[in-house]
Coordinates of C-alpha atoms in Angstrom, one line a residue:
Chain A
M448 CA -17.7 -2.8 -13.8
T449 CA -17.3 0.9 -13.9
S450 CA -16.5 3.2 -10.9
S451 CA -18.4 3.6 -8.0
N452 CA -17.0 6.7 -7.0
Q453 CA -17.9 9.1 -10.0
T454 CA -18.9 11.8 -7.4
L455 CA -15.8 12.0 -6.4
S456 CA -12.3 13.3 -7.7
P457 CA -9.2 11.7 -6.1
E458 CA -8.9 14.7 -3.4
Q459 CA -11.9 14.2 -1.7
T460 CA -12.5 13.1 1.2
L461 CA -15.1 10.2 1.8
L462 CA -15.3 9.3 5.3
S463 CA -14.0 12.4 7.9
V464 CA -13.5 11.3 11.2
K465 CA -13.0 14.8 13.9
D466 CA -12.7 14.1 16.9
L467 CA -13.9 11.1 17.6
T468 CA -14.1 9.2 21.7
M469 CA -15.5 6.5 23.0
M470 CA -15.8 6.3 26.1
Y471 CA -17.2 2.9 28.6
G472 CA -18.4 4.1 31.8
S473 CA -15.3 5.8 32.8
R474 CA -13.3 3.7 31.1
I475 CA -12.1 4.8 27.6
G476 CA -12.6 3.2 24.1
C477 CA -10.7 4.9 21.5
Q478 CA -10.0 9.0 22.5
N479 CA -9.6 12.3 20.4
I480 CA -9.7 10.2 17.1
S481 CA -9.1 12.2 13.7
F482 CA -8.8 11.2 10.6
D483 CA -9.6 11.7 6.4
L484 CA -10.0 9.5 3.6
R485 CA -10.4 9.1 -0.2
P486 CA -11.3 6.9 -3.1
G487 CA -9.8 4.6 -3.4
E488 CA -6.9 4.8 -0.4
V489 CA -6.2 1.8 1.5
L490 CA -5.7 2.7 5.8
G491 CA -4.5 0.1 8.0
I492 CA -4.8 -0.2 12.0
V493 CA -3.2 -2.2 14.0
G494 CA -2.7 -2.6 17.4
E495 CA -1.9 -5.1 20.2
S496 CA -5.8 -6.6 21.9
G497 CA -8.0 -3.8 23.6
S498 CA -5.8 -1.3 21.4
G499 CA -9.4 0.0 21.1
K500 CA -8.7 -0.9 16.9
S501 CA -12.4 -2.7 16.9
T502 CA -14.4 0.2 19.2
L503 CA -12.6 2.3 16.7
L504 CA -13.8 0.3 14.0
N505 CA -16.8 -0.3 15.1
C506 CA -18.1 3.6 15.7
I507 CA -16.5 4.9 12.3
S508 CA -18.8 1.6 9.8
A509 CA -22.2 3.7 12.5
Q510 CA -22.6 0.4 14.7
L511 CA -21.3 2.2 17.9
K512 CA -22.5 6.3 18.0
P513 CA -19.4 7.5 19.6
T514 CA -19.5 9.7 23.2
F515 CA -18.4 12.4 21.7
G516 CA -17.3 14.1 17.3
S517 CA -18.2 12.7 14.9
V518 CA -18.1 11.1 11.4
S519 CA -19.0 12.2 8.1
Y520 CA -19.7 10.7 5.4
H521 CA -19.9 12.2 2.0
T522 CA -23.4 10.1 -0.2
R523 CA -23.8 9.9 -3.2
H524 CA -26.7 12.4 -2.8
D525 CA -27.2 14.6 -0.2
G526 CA -23.3 15.4 -0.5
S527 CA -20.8 15.5 3.3
Q528 CA -23.3 14.0 6.0
D529 CA -22.0 13.7 9.5
L530 CA -23.4 9.4 9.9
F531 CA -25.5 10.6 13.7
A532 CA -26.1 14.4 13.7
D533 CA -27.5 14.1 10.1
M534 CA -28.8 10.9 9.6
S535 CA -31.7 8.5 10.8
E536 CA -30.8 4.8 11.6
P537 CA -33.1 4.0 8.8
E538 CA -30.9 6.2 6.4
R539 CA -27.2 4.9 8.0
R540 CA -28.7 1.5 7.6
F541 CA -29.8 1.8 3.9
L542 CA -26.2 2.8 3.7
M543 CA -24.8 -0.3 5.6
R544 CA -26.8 -2.4 2.9
T545 CA -25.4 -0.6 -0.3
D546 CA -22.7 1.7 0.0
W547 CA -20.8 -0.1 2.8
A548 CA -20.1 -3.3 3.3
F549 CA -18.5 -4.7 6.6
V550 CA -16.4 -8.2 6.7
H551 CA -16.3 -9.4 10.1
Q552 CA -12.7 -11.5 10.9
N553 CA -15.1 -15.0 11.7
P554 CA -17.0 -15.4 8.9
R555 CA -20.1 -16.7 11.2
D556 CA -20.4 -13.3 12.1
G557 CA -21.3 -11.7 8.5
L558 CA -22.8 -14.6 6.8
R559 CA -25.8 -16.0 7.1
M560 CA -25.4 -19.9 8.0
G561 CA -28.7 -21.1 7.6
V562 CA -29.1 -20.6 3.9
S563 CA -27.0 -21.4 0.8
A564 CA -23.6 -19.8 -0.2
G565 CA -26.2 -18.4 -3.2
A566 CA -28.7 -16.7 -1.4
N567 CA -26.3 -15.3 0.8
I568 CA -24.9 -13.7 -2.1
G569 CA -28.2 -12.8 -3.7
E570 CA -29.5 -11.6 -0.3
R571 CA -27.9 -8.1 -0.4
L572 CA -28.6 -8.0 -3.7
M573 CA -32.2 -7.7 -3.5
A574 CA -32.2 -5.8 -0.1
V575 CA -31.1 -3.3 -3.1
G576 CA -34.2 -4.0 -5.2
W577 CA -33.2 -7.0 -7.6
R578 CA -36.2 -8.9 -8.4
H579 CA -35.3 -11.3 -11.7
Y580 CA -34.1 -14.7 -9.7
G581 CA -32.3 -15.3 -12.6
N582 CA -29.9 -12.8 -13.0
I583 CA -29.4 -12.7 -9.4
R584 CA -28.5 -16.2 -9.3
D585 CA -26.0 -15.6 -12.5
T586 CA -24.6 -13.0 -10.7
A587 CA -24.2 -15.0 -7.5
T588 CA -22.3 -17.1 -9.8
D589 CA -19.8 -15.0 -11.0
W590 CA -18.8 -13.5 -8.3
L591 CA -18.3 -17.4 -6.8
G592 CA -16.4 -17.8 -9.6
K593 CA -14.2 -14.3 -8.6
V594 CA -14.0 -15.2 -5.3
E595 CA -12.5 -18.5 -7.1
I596 CA -15.2 -20.6 -5.2
S597 CA -15.9 -23.5 -7.1
T598 CA -19.3 -22.2 -9.0
E599 CA -21.0 -26.2 -8.0
R600 CA -20.9 -25.3 -4.4
L601 CA -23.2 -22.6 -5.5
D602 CA -26.3 -24.6 -3.3
D603 CA -24.3 -25.5 -0.6
L604 CA -24.4 -24.6 2.8
P605 CA -21.2 -22.5 4.4
S606 CA -21.5 -24.9 7.2
T607 CA -20.1 -27.1 4.5
F608 CA -16.9 -24.6 3.3
S609 CA -13.8 -24.5 5.5
G610 CA -13.0 -21.6 6.7
G611 CA -11.3 -20.0 4.0
M612 CA -13.9 -20.4 1.8
Q613 CA -16.6 -18.9 4.5
Q614 CA -14.2 -15.6 4.5
R615 CA -13.8 -15.4 0.9
L616 CA -18.1 -16.2 0.4
Q617 CA -18.4 -13.0 3.1
I618 CA -15.6 -11.1 0.8
A619 CA -18.4 -11.9 -2.5
R620 CA -21.8 -11.3 -0.1
N621 CA -19.9 -8.0 1.2
L622 CA -18.6 -6.7 -2.3
V623 CA -21.8 -7.8 -4.8
T624 CA -23.5 -4.3 -4.5
A625 CA -20.4 -2.1 -5.3
P626 CA -20.1 -0.7 -2.6
R627 CA -17.7 2.5 -2.1
L628 CA -16.6 2.1 1.7
V629 CA -15.7 -1.8 3.4
F630 CA -14.8 -1.9 7.2
M631 CA -12.6 -4.9 7.8
D632 CA -11.4 -6.5 10.8
E633 CA -8.9 -8.8 11.0
P634 CA -9.8 -10.5 7.5
T635 CA -7.1 -12.6 7.5
G636 CA -7.0 -13.5 11.6
G637 CA -7.9 -17.4 12.1
L638 CA -6.8 -18.2 8.9
D639 CA -3.4 -20.5 7.6
V640 CA -0.9 -18.6 5.9
S641 CA -1.5 -20.3 2.2
V642 CA -5.1 -19.5 2.4
Q643 CA -3.8 -16.1 4.0
A644 CA -2.0 -14.6 1.3
K645 CA -4.7 -16.5 -1.5
L646 CA -6.8 -13.9 0.2
L647 CA -4.9 -10.6 0.5
D648 CA -3.7 -11.3 -3.3
L649 CA -7.9 -11.4 -4.0
L650 CA -8.5 -8.7 -2.0
R651 CA -6.0 -6.1 -3.4
G652 CA -7.2 -6.9 -6.9
L653 CA -10.5 -6.1 -6.2
V654 CA -9.8 -3.2 -3.9
Q655 CA -7.5 -1.8 -7.4
N656 CA -10.1 -2.4 -9.7
L657 CA -13.3 -1.8 -7.9
G658 CA -11.6 1.4 -6.7
L659 CA -13.0 0.8 -3.2
S660 CA -12.0 2.8 0.1
V661 CA -11.1 0.7 2.7
V662 CA -11.1 0.8 6.3
I663 CA -8.5 -2.5 7.7
V664 CA -8.1 -3.4 10.7
T665 CA -4.8 -5.7 11.6
H666 CA -2.6 -7.2 14.0
D667 CA -0.8 -8.7 11.0
L668 CA 2.0 -5.4 10.3
A669 CA 2.7 -8.3 6.9
V670 CA -0.8 -7.9 6.3
A671 CA -0.6 -4.3 6.3
R672 CA 2.4 -2.9 4.5
L673 CA 1.0 -5.1 1.5
L674 CA -2.4 -3.7 1.6
S675 CA -2.8 -0.6 2.5
H676 CA -0.9 2.9 1.5
R677 CA -1.4 5.1 5.6
L678 CA -2.0 3.4 8.9
M679 CA -2.2 4.3 12.0
V680 CA -1.0 2.4 15.4
M681 CA -2.7 2.9 18.0
K682 CA -2.1 2.1 21.7
N683 CA -5.1 1.9 25.2
G684 CA -7.3 4.0 22.8
H685 CA -4.7 6.9 21.0
V686 CA -3.3 7.0 17.9
V687 CA 0.5 7.0 18.4
E688 CA 1.7 7.0 15.0
S689 CA 0.4 7.8 11.5
G690 CA 1.9 8.4 8.2
L691 CA 3.1 6.3 5.0
T692 CA 2.8 3.3 5.6
D693 CA 6.5 2.1 4.8
Q694 CA 7.2 4.4 7.2
V695 CA 5.7 4.2 9.4
L696 CA 7.4 -0.1 9.3
D697 CA 10.9 1.4 8.1
D698 CA 11.1 3.9 10.8
P699 CA 8.6 4.0 14.0
Q700 CA 9.6 6.6 15.4
D701 CA 7.5 5.8 18.8
P702 CA 8.5 3.5 21.6
Y703 CA 5.2 1.5 21.0
T704 CA 5.6 1.8 17.1
Q705 CA 9.6 0.5 17.5
L706 CA 8.5 -2.1 20.6
L707 CA 5.6 -3.5 17.7
V708 CA 7.9 -3.7 14.6
S709 CA 10.8 -4.8 16.3
S710 CA 8.8 -7.9 17.6
I711 CA 7.9 -9.2 14.8
L712 CA 9.7 -13.1 14.3
Q713 CA 11.9 -13.4 10.7
S714 CA 11.1 -16.8 9.2
Chain B
M826 CA 20.1 21.9 -17.0
S827 CA 17.5 21.9 -14.3
K828 CA 17.9 20.0 -10.5
M829 CA 15.2 16.9 -10.6
I830 CA 16.5 17.4 -6.6
N831 CA 18.0 19.6 -4.4
V832 CA 19.0 18.5 -0.8
E833 CA 19.8 21.2 1.5
N834 CA 20.5 20.7 5.2
V835 CA 19.2 17.4 5.5
A836 CA 20.3 15.7 8.6
K837 CA 19.3 11.7 10.0
H838 CA 19.6 10.2 13.6
F839 CA 17.9 7.6 15.1
T840 CA 16.1 7.3 18.5
L841 CA 15.6 3.8 19.6
H842 CA 13.7 4.5 22.3
N843 CA 13.4 0.9 24.0
Q844 CA 17.3 0.2 24.1
A845 CA 17.9 3.1 26.7
S846 CA 16.8 5.7 24.1
M847 CA 20.2 5.6 22.3
T848 CA 20.1 7.6 19.8
I849 CA 22.5 6.6 17.2
P850 CA 23.8 9.9 14.5
V851 CA 23.6 9.3 10.4
F852 CA 24.8 12.2 9.2
E853 CA 24.6 15.6 9.7
G854 CA 25.1 19.2 6.9
I855 CA 24.1 16.8 3.4
S856 CA 23.5 19.2 0.3
F857 CA 23.4 17.3 -2.9
F858 CA 21.7 17.9 -6.3
L859 CA 21.2 16.2 -9.3
N860 CA 19.9 16.9 -12.5
Q861 CA 18.0 16.0 -15.6
G862 CA 19.8 13.2 -17.8
E863 CA 22.9 12.6 -14.4
C864 CA 23.8 9.2 -13.7
V865 CA 25.9 10.1 -10.2
A866 CA 27.5 7.2 -7.5
L867 CA 26.7 7.4 -3.8
T868 CA 29.9 6.0 -2.4
G869 CA 31.3 6.3 1.0
E870 CA 32.2 2.5 3.2
S871 CA 29.5 -0.1 4.4
G872 CA 27.8 1.4 7.1
S873 CA 28.1 4.8 6.3
G874 CA 24.3 5.3 4.7
K875 CA 24.2 5.7 2.3
S876 CA 21.3 3.5 1.8
T877 CA 19.7 5.4 4.2
F878 CA 20.4 8.7 2.5
M879 CA 18.5 6.9 -0.5
R880 CA 15.5 6.3 1.2
M881 CA 14.9 9.4 2.8
L882 CA 15.1 10.9 -1.3
Y883 CA 12.6 8.1 -1.2
A884 CA 10.8 9.5 1.7
N885 CA 10.8 5.9 3.3
Y886 CA 13.5 7.5 5.9
I887 CA 11.9 10.8 8.2
C888 CA 14.1 13.4 8.0
N889 CA 14.8 15.1 10.9
K890 CA 16.5 18.4 9.9
G891 CA 16.7 20.5 6.2
S892 CA 14.7 20.2 3.1
I893 CA 14.2 17.2 0.3
H894 CA 12.9 18.6 -3.2
I895 CA 11.8 16.9 -5.9
R896 CA 11.0 18.1 -8.9
H897 CA 7.2 16.9 -10.2
N898 CA 5.2 17.9 -12.6
D899 CA 7.0 21.0 -13.4
E900 CA 6.6 21.7 -9.2
L901 CA 9.5 21.2 -6.1
V902 CA 7.7 19.3 -3.7
D903 CA 9.5 18.9 -0.7
I904 CA 8.9 15.5 0.3
V905 CA 10.1 16.6 4.3
K906 CA 6.8 18.2 4.7
A907 CA 4.8 16.0 1.8
D908 CA 1.7 15.0 3.5
P909 CA 1.5 10.9 2.2
H910 CA -1.0 11.5 -0.5
Q911 CA 1.7 14.0 -2.3
I912 CA 4.2 11.4 -1.2
L913 CA 2.5 8.2 -2.9
D914 CA 1.7 10.3 -6.0
V915 CA 5.7 11.5 -6.4
R916 CA 6.6 7.8 -6.6
K917 CA 3.7 6.8 -9.1
R918 CA 4.9 9.3 -11.6
T919 CA 7.9 10.7 -10.4
L920 CA 10.8 8.6 -8.2
G921 CA 11.3 5.1 -9.2
Y922 CA 13.1 3.1 -7.0
V923 CA 15.6 -0.2 -7.1
S924 CA 15.9 -1.9 -3.6
Q925 CA 17.8 -4.9 -2.8
F926 CA 14.4 -6.2 -1.5
L927 CA 11.7 -7.8 -3.3
R928 CA 8.8 -6.5 -1.3
V929 CA 5.7 -8.3 -2.7
I930 CA 1.9 -10.6 -2.6
P931 CA 2.5 -14.1 -2.3
R932 CA 1.2 -16.2 -5.2
V933 CA 0.6 -12.8 -7.4
P934 CA 2.4 -13.1 -10.6
T935 CA 5.9 -12.0 -12.0
I936 CA 4.6 -10.7 -15.5
E937 CA 1.8 -8.5 -12.9
I938 CA 4.2 -6.8 -10.5
V939 CA 6.7 -6.0 -13.3
A940 CA 3.4 -3.9 -14.9
E941 CA 1.4 -3.1 -12.5
P942 CA 3.6 0.6 -12.1
L943 CA 2.0 1.2 -16.0
I944 CA -0.9 0.0 -15.3
A945 CA -1.2 2.9 -12.0
L946 CA -0.5 5.2 -14.4
G947 CA -3.5 4.4 -16.0
Q948 CA -2.5 2.8 -19.5
D949 CA -3.7 0.1 -20.8
K950 CA -3.3 -3.3 -19.5
E951 CA -2.4 -5.3 -22.1
Q952 CA 0.0 -2.9 -22.9
A953 CA 2.0 -2.7 -20.0
I954 CA 1.8 -6.2 -20.0
T955 CA 3.3 -6.3 -23.8
K956 CA 5.8 -4.1 -22.3
A957 CA 7.0 -6.0 -19.4
Q958 CA 7.2 -9.1 -21.4
D959 CA 9.3 -7.2 -23.5
I960 CA 11.4 -5.8 -20.0
L961 CA 11.7 -9.1 -18.7
A962 CA 12.4 -10.9 -22.1
R963 CA 15.5 -8.8 -22.1
L964 CA 16.5 -9.1 -18.8
R965 CA 16.7 -13.0 -19.3
I966 CA 13.5 -13.6 -17.5
P967 CA 12.8 -17.1 -18.7
E968 CA 9.4 -16.9 -20.6
R969 CA 8.1 -19.9 -18.2
L970 CA 8.9 -18.5 -15.4
W971 CA 6.6 -15.1 -16.3
S972 CA 3.5 -16.1 -14.6
L973 CA 5.5 -18.2 -11.5
S974 CA 4.8 -15.7 -8.1
P975 CA 9.2 -13.8 -8.0
L976 CA 9.2 -15.1 -4.4
T977 CA 10.7 -18.6 -5.6
F978 CA 13.1 -17.4 -8.1
S979 CA 16.9 -17.2 -7.3
G980 CA 18.5 -13.9 -5.5
G981 CA 19.8 -13.0 -8.8
E982 CA 16.5 -13.4 -10.6
Q983 CA 14.3 -10.7 -8.3
Q984 CA 16.9 -8.5 -8.1
R985 CA 15.8 -8.8 -12.3
V986 CA 12.8 -8.2 -11.8
N987 CA 13.1 -5.7 -9.0
I988 CA 15.0 -4.0 -12.2
A989 CA 12.4 -4.4 -14.5
R990 CA 9.3 -3.6 -12.0
G991 CA 12.4 0.0 -11.8
F992 CA 12.5 1.0 -15.5
I993 CA 9.2 0.1 -17.3
A994 CA 7.5 3.1 -16.0
D995 CA 10.1 5.2 -17.6
Y996 CA 10.6 7.8 -14.2
P997 CA 11.5 11.3 -14.4
I998 CA 14.1 10.3 -11.3
L999 CA 15.3 6.5 -10.8
L1000 CA 17.3 5.2 -7.3
L1001 CA 18.7 2.7 -7.4
D1002 CA 20.6 0.5 -4.8
E1003 CA 22.9 -1.3 -6.0
P1004 CA 21.7 -2.6 -9.3
T1005 CA 24.3 -5.3 -10.3
A1006 CA 24.8 -6.6 -6.9
S1007 CA 23.9 -10.4 -7.7
L1008 CA 24.3 -10.4 -11.4
D1009 CA 26.6 -12.0 -14.0
A1010 CA 28.3 -10.7 -16.4
V1011 CA 25.7 -10.3 -19.2
N1012 CA 22.8 -9.0 -17.1
R1013 CA 24.7 -6.7 -15.3
Q1014 CA 25.7 -5.3 -19.6
T1015 CA 21.7 -5.5 -19.4
V1016 CA 21.0 -2.9 -16.9
L1017 CA 24.1 -1.0 -17.7
D1018 CA 22.2 -0.8 -20.5
L1019 CA 19.1 0.3 -19.4
I1020 CA 21.0 2.9 -17.3
E1021 CA 22.5 4.3 -20.2
Q1022 CA 19.3 5.2 -22.6
A1023 CA 17.3 6.2 -19.1
K1024 CA 19.9 8.9 -19.0
E1025 CA 19.5 10.0 -22.5
R1026 CA 15.5 10.6 -22.2
G1027 CA 16.9 12.8 -19.7
C1028 CA 16.5 10.4 -17.0
A1029 CA 18.4 11.8 -13.3
I1030 CA 19.9 8.6 -12.0
L1031 CA 21.2 8.2 -8.4
G1032 CA 22.6 4.2 -7.5
I1033 CA 25.1 2.6 -5.5
F1034 CA 27.3 0.2 -7.1
H1035 CA 30.1 -1.3 -5.1
D1036 CA 30.9 -2.4 -8.7
Q1037 CA 33.8 0.1 -9.5
E1038 CA 34.2 -0.2 -13.5
A1039 CA 29.7 -0.5 -13.4
R1040 CA 30.2 2.3 -11.3
E1041 CA 32.7 3.9 -13.9
A1042 CA 31.0 2.8 -16.8
V1043 CA 27.0 4.8 -16.1
C1044 CA 28.5 7.4 -13.7
S1045 CA 29.8 11.4 -14.4
R1046 CA 30.6 12.4 -10.7
T1047 CA 30.9 10.7 -7.4
F1048 CA 28.7 11.6 -4.5
D1049 CA 30.8 10.5 -1.1
V1050 CA 28.1 11.1 2.4
T1051 CA 31.3 9.9 4.6
Q1052 CA 32.1 13.5 4.6
F1053 CA 28.6 14.4 5.9
Q1054 CA 28.6 11.5 8.6
S1055 CA 27.8 12.5 12.3
V1056 CA 30.4 11.8 15.1

């Protein structure tokens, strides 16, 4: 597969977030958040429940319109575009079906449970204009293999799959259209540790081989360490610390990050 | 001879916000340089901050004062001020680090872990794997283990996997944190040979060696961090 980031050099910015604030009435979802993401870069967002991680992820993936601030994405054809100021709803939806992917914590939110595994993968291909049934089926079979699901299960419903298999199917469904940017919300949450390890290995391989840019929200610091280049630590809707992943985890400066890092159980 | 690392007036302390905001001073006023082709031993008693200093050079620990310049692509980069992208690039192309710990994703085969630095540099995957096989064989990791994750290996084997990963890419600078610590005599000699070879090709090496014999065999001078300890 060829790199999907042909138009951008590694030093350019794929996604740029500036002063983003999301208010729920008078309550703060997240406030004054700015960062840039480059092609091939993995950004981890960590913090406890209610710290605003998911709100931020929903805003930058255009599922939630922020109260203030901007999110700009470097589109393939028109250069950098503000998601909310420059693009229409249909344009944003098109982006979500093609250039972007969203991996939900609960695979049931990202899969269509009423159709077969193959149809789940094929649907995204059809959304970008694939029509040849044989090609779609071959590609779906190929992707089942990539995420280590037996190809005999192509015609089975996802509801007959285990949780770990459903999560891998969701990843296949999302990555089949060769997106450039993937948003992940706790992709390894709720899975037992052996399945987690398998998924981590899979994600790492896909990120490296496809040159994906990823924003990954997790409360698992070990997952963040193994997958992300840079880390943002959130608390009460604010970013309290950010930087190189190993620097933030090994020499945390902020009181909250220190608490988070020192609270990990040793196994 | 060109300076590969130049440290000026560096200070480090840790502030423990959740333990009564206690400040632990480590050291102050360190200046140090490392030339191309030389191997310097970092010395000082246990707890004097040798590993901390090494981690600061790798930008794993934040530096509170001073500058740390690393020669990277023929330019001097101050990694105290560099952004994360620059630091990652310095680590990818210039600065290798063999730590005492092996941190890897479970399930990934040893051979891939060792080949990874070369693949990251854009080398052909097959060539990288061949080179990984050579260095693993040289470090006497049995071939039947190459396809397994090193997480189940013994301490000495994990140590050698770390060393293989550190030496595979011919970095211009290497930081070695006790590279011979848990090795038997034969493997220890292999590591010392690897260090000698790296020096010959011009690699600048800073190492922590508890083993005095090893230190004397490969190092041309020592640098004691104790003298800079803050009181």
